[in-house]
Amino acid sequence: MKYSLGLFAIMSFAAQVNAADLPVQFISMFDKELGIEEQLKKLPQLKNLGEEVYGTPVKLLVTYHDQGTAGGDVASFTSLMFAAGSLGILPIVENNDFVVSYELRIHSKSIANFSYSINTTEAKNMYTMDHKPSKEVLDFAKTTPAMFAKDLASVSAFKELQQEYGFYFPAK
């Protein structure tokens, strides 16, 4: 009797999920309000994508970072020296590449990694360093799921995994 409730919960969950859709856990550094997860769920390959898909060996990691450019590092250092010399009156000007990376992992092994970047220049006050991405950068990040969709179509290992999953767990 004590197992019947657990069995009922599993059966009701299985009825809600199309078994042919490969479950993919979504892990992102971006806020949920940005809507990247919703855009990715619209892709036919990622219909069963979610943050709470625990236990699946397939994970999609979406990360971002600033990558210094050759001229940007020198300019940032010079700008920092001028800002420090003026006791913060002059702003620090930074020129970096903002990089959004999509990494598809199966059993903690990376099978595909795609990066998309945009060059940005920002002026910041040295006393109020805001480390959040700017609006321009977030607008760029919203366009990356479409780019990732095109690149994901070329990943043969992911296609093979979807076919194998569909073989063992056919659609109802």
CSV table of C-alpha atoms in Angstrom, one decimal:
chain,number,residue,atom,x,y,z
A,1,MET,CA,0.0,0.0,0.0
A,2,LYS,CA,2.8,2.4,0.8
A,3,TYR,CA,4.3,2.0,-2.8
A,4,SER,CA,0.9,2.6,-4.5
A,5,LEU,CA,1.1,6.4,-4.0
A,6,GLY,CA,4.6,6.5,-5.4
A,7,LEU,CA,3.6,4.4,-8.4
A,8,PHE,CA,0.6,6.7,-9.0
A,9,ALA,CA,2.8,9.8,-8.9
A,10,ILE,CA,5.2,8.2,-11.4
A,11,MET,CA,2.4,7.1,-13.7
A,12,SER,CA,0.8,10.6,-13.7
A,13,PHE,CA,4.2,12.2,-14.5
A,14,ALA,CA,4.8,9.7,-17.3
A,15,ALA,CA,1.3,10.6,-18.7
A,16,GLN,CA,2.2,14.3,-18.9
A,17,VAL,CA,5.6,13.9,-20.6
A,18,ASN,CA,6.0,12.7,-24.2
A,19,ALA,CA,8.4,9.8,-23.8
A,20,ALA,CA,10.0,10.4,-27.3
A,21,ASP,CA,11.4,13.8,-26.2
A,22,LEU,CA,14.9,13.5,-24.8
A,23,PRO,CA,15.0,15.0,-21.3
A,24,VAL,CA,17.7,17.7,-21.0
A,25,GLN,CA,18.6,19.6,-17.8
A,26,PHE,CA,19.0,23.3,-18.3
A,27,ILE,CA,21.7,25.1,-16.3
A,28,SER,CA,22.2,28.8,-16.9
A,29,MET,CA,24.0,31.8,-15.4
A,30,PHE,CA,21.3,34.2,-16.9
A,31,ASP,CA,18.2,35.2,-15.0
A,32,LYS,CA,15.0,33.4,-15.9
A,33,GLU,CA,13.3,36.7,-16.8
A,34,LEU,CA,15.6,36.9,-19.9
A,35,GLY,CA,13.7,34.1,-21.5
A,36,ILE,CA,16.5,32.0,-22.9
A,37,GLU,CA,15.0,28.8,-21.6
A,38,GLU,CA,11.6,29.5,-23.1
A,39,GLN,CA,13.2,30.2,-26.5
A,40,LEU,CA,15.1,26.9,-26.3
A,41,LYS,CA,12.0,24.9,-25.4
A,42,LYS,CA,10.5,25.9,-28.7
A,43,LEU,CA,13.2,24.0,-30.6
A,44,PRO,CA,12.0,20.5,-31.7
A,45,GLN,CA,15.2,18.9,-30.3
A,46,LEU,CA,14.7,20.5,-26.8
A,47,LYS,CA,11.0,20.1,-26.0
A,48,ASN,CA,11.7,18.4,-22.7
A,49,LEU,CA,14.2,21.0,-21.5
A,50,GLY,CA,14.0,22.2,-17.9
A,51,GLU,CA,15.8,23.2,-14.8
A,52,GLU,CA,14.2,20.6,-12.7
A,53,VAL,CA,14.8,17.6,-15.0
A,54,TYR,CA,17.0,15.8,-12.4
A,55,GLY,CA,18.6,12.5,-13.1
A,56,THR,CA,19.1,12.9,-16.8
A,57,PRO,CA,22.7,12.5,-18.1
A,58,VAL,CA,22.1,15.2,-20.8
A,59,LYS,CA,22.8,18.8,-19.6
A,60,LEU,CA,22.8,22.1,-21.5
A,61,LEU,CA,25.0,24.7,-19.8
A,62,VAL,CA,24.6,28.4,-20.8
A,63,THR,CA,27.3,30.6,-19.4
A,64,TYR,CA,28.8,34.0,-20.1
A,65,HIS,CA,32.0,35.8,-19.4
A,66,ASP,CA,34.0,38.9,-20.5
A,67,GLN,CA,37.0,38.2,-22.5
A,68,GLY,CA,39.6,40.9,-22.8
A,69,THR,CA,40.8,42.0,-26.3
A,70,ALA,CA,44.4,42.8,-27.1
A,71,GLY,CA,43.9,46.5,-27.3
A,72,GLY,CA,41.1,46.5,-24.7
A,73,ASP,CA,43.4,45.2,-21.9
A,74,VAL,CA,46.0,48.0,-22.5
A,75,ALA,CA,43.2,50.7,-22.8
A,76,SER,CA,41.6,49.4,-19.6
A,77,PHE,CA,44.9,49.5,-17.7
A,78,THR,CA,45.7,53.0,-18.9
A,79,SER,CA,42.1,54.1,-18.1
A,80,LEU,CA,42.4,52.6,-14.6
A,81,MET,CA,45.7,54.5,-14.0
A,82,PHE,CA,44.0,57.8,-15.1
A,83,ALA,CA,41.0,57.1,-12.9
A,84,ALA,CA,43.2,56.3,-9.9
A,85,GLY,CA,45.3,59.4,-10.5
A,86,SER,CA,42.2,61.6,-10.6
A,87,LEU,CA,40.8,59.9,-7.4
A,88,GLY,CA,37.9,58.5,-9.4
A,89,ILE,CA,36.8,61.6,-11.2
A,90,LEU,CA,37.6,60.1,-14.6
A,91,PRO,CA,35.8,56.9,-15.5
A,92,ILE,CA,37.4,53.5,-16.3
A,93,VAL,CA,36.8,52.6,-19.9
A,94,GLU,CA,36.7,48.9,-20.7
A,95,ASN,CA,36.7,47.2,-24.1
A,96,ASN,CA,35.9,43.5,-23.9
A,97,ASP,CA,34.2,40.7,-25.9
A,98,PHE,CA,31.1,39.5,-24.1
A,99,VAL,CA,30.9,35.7,-24.8
A,100,VAL,CA,27.8,33.5,-24.4
A,101,SER,CA,28.7,29.8,-24.4
A,102,TYR,CA,26.4,26.8,-24.9
A,103,GLU,CA,27.8,23.5,-23.8
A,104,LEU,CA,26.0,20.2,-24.4
A,105,ARG,CA,27.2,17.5,-21.9
A,106,ILE,CA,26.4,13.8,-21.7
A,107,HIS,CA,27.6,12.1,-18.6
A,108,SER,CA,29.8,15.1,-17.8
A,109,LYS,CA,31.5,14.8,-21.1
A,110,SER,CA,31.2,17.7,-23.5
A,111,ILE,CA,29.9,16.7,-26.9
A,112,ALA,CA,29.4,20.2,-28.3
A,113,ASN,CA,30.5,23.7,-27.4
A,114,PHE,CA,29.4,26.8,-29.2
A,115,SER,CA,30.3,30.4,-28.3
A,116,TYR,CA,28.9,33.7,-29.6
A,117,SER,CA,30.5,37.0,-28.8
A,118,ILE,CA,29.9,40.7,-29.2
A,119,ASN,CA,32.4,43.5,-28.7
A,120,THR,CA,31.4,46.0,-26.0
A,121,THR,CA,32.9,49.3,-24.7
A,122,GLU,CA,31.7,50.5,-21.3
A,123,ALA,CA,32.7,53.5,-19.1
A,124,LYS,CA,32.4,52.8,-15.3
A,125,ASN,CA,33.0,54.7,-12.2
A,126,MET,CA,35.7,53.0,-10.1
A,127,TYR,CA,33.6,53.5,-6.9
A,128,THR,CA,30.4,52.0,-8.2
A,129,MET,CA,31.6,49.0,-10.2
A,130,ASP,CA,28.4,47.3,-11.4
A,131,HIS,CA,29.3,43.8,-12.5
A,132,LYS,CA,25.9,43.0,-14.1
A,133,PRO,CA,25.7,42.8,-17.9
A,134,SER,CA,24.5,45.9,-19.7
A,135,LYS,CA,21.2,46.2,-21.6
A,136,GLU,CA,23.1,46.0,-24.9
A,137,VAL,CA,24.7,42.7,-23.8
A,138,LEU,CA,21.5,41.2,-22.5
A,139,ASP,CA,19.8,42.1,-25.8
A,140,PHE,CA,22.6,40.2,-27.6
A,141,ALA,CA,22.2,37.2,-25.3
A,142,LYS,CA,18.5,37.0,-26.2
A,143,THR,CA,19.5,36.4,-29.8
A,144,THR,CA,21.8,33.6,-29.1
A,145,PRO,CA,19.2,30.7,-28.8
A,146,ALA,CA,18.5,31.2,-32.6
A,147,MET,CA,22.2,30.9,-33.4
A,148,PHE,CA,22.5,27.8,-31.1
A,149,ALA,CA,19.5,26.2,-32.8
A,150,LYS,CA,21.3,26.3,-36.2
A,151,ASP,CA,24.5,24.9,-34.7
A,152,LEU,CA,22.7,22.2,-32.7
A,153,ALA,CA,21.3,20.8,-35.9
A,154,SER,CA,24.9,19.9,-37.0
A,155,VAL,CA,25.8,17.9,-33.9
A,156,SER,CA,25.6,14.2,-35.0
A,157,ALA,CA,26.2,12.8,-31.5
A,158,PHE,CA,23.1,14.5,-30.2
A,159,LYS,CA,21.0,13.3,-33.1
A,160,GLU,CA,22.1,9.8,-32.5
A,161,LEU,CA,21.3,10.0,-28.8
A,162,GLN,CA,17.8,11.3,-29.7
A,163,GLN,CA,17.2,8.4,-32.1
A,164,GLU,CA,18.4,5.9,-29.5
A,165,TYR,CA,16.2,7.5,-26.8
A,166,GLY,CA,13.2,7.4,-29.2
A,167,PHE,CA,13.9,3.7,-29.8
A,168,TYR,CA,13.8,2.7,-26.1
A,169,PHE,CA,11.1,5.2,-25.1
A,170,PRO,CA,8.8,5.5,-28.1
A,171,ALA,CA,6.1,8.2,-28.3
A,172,LYS,CA,2.6,7.3,-27.2
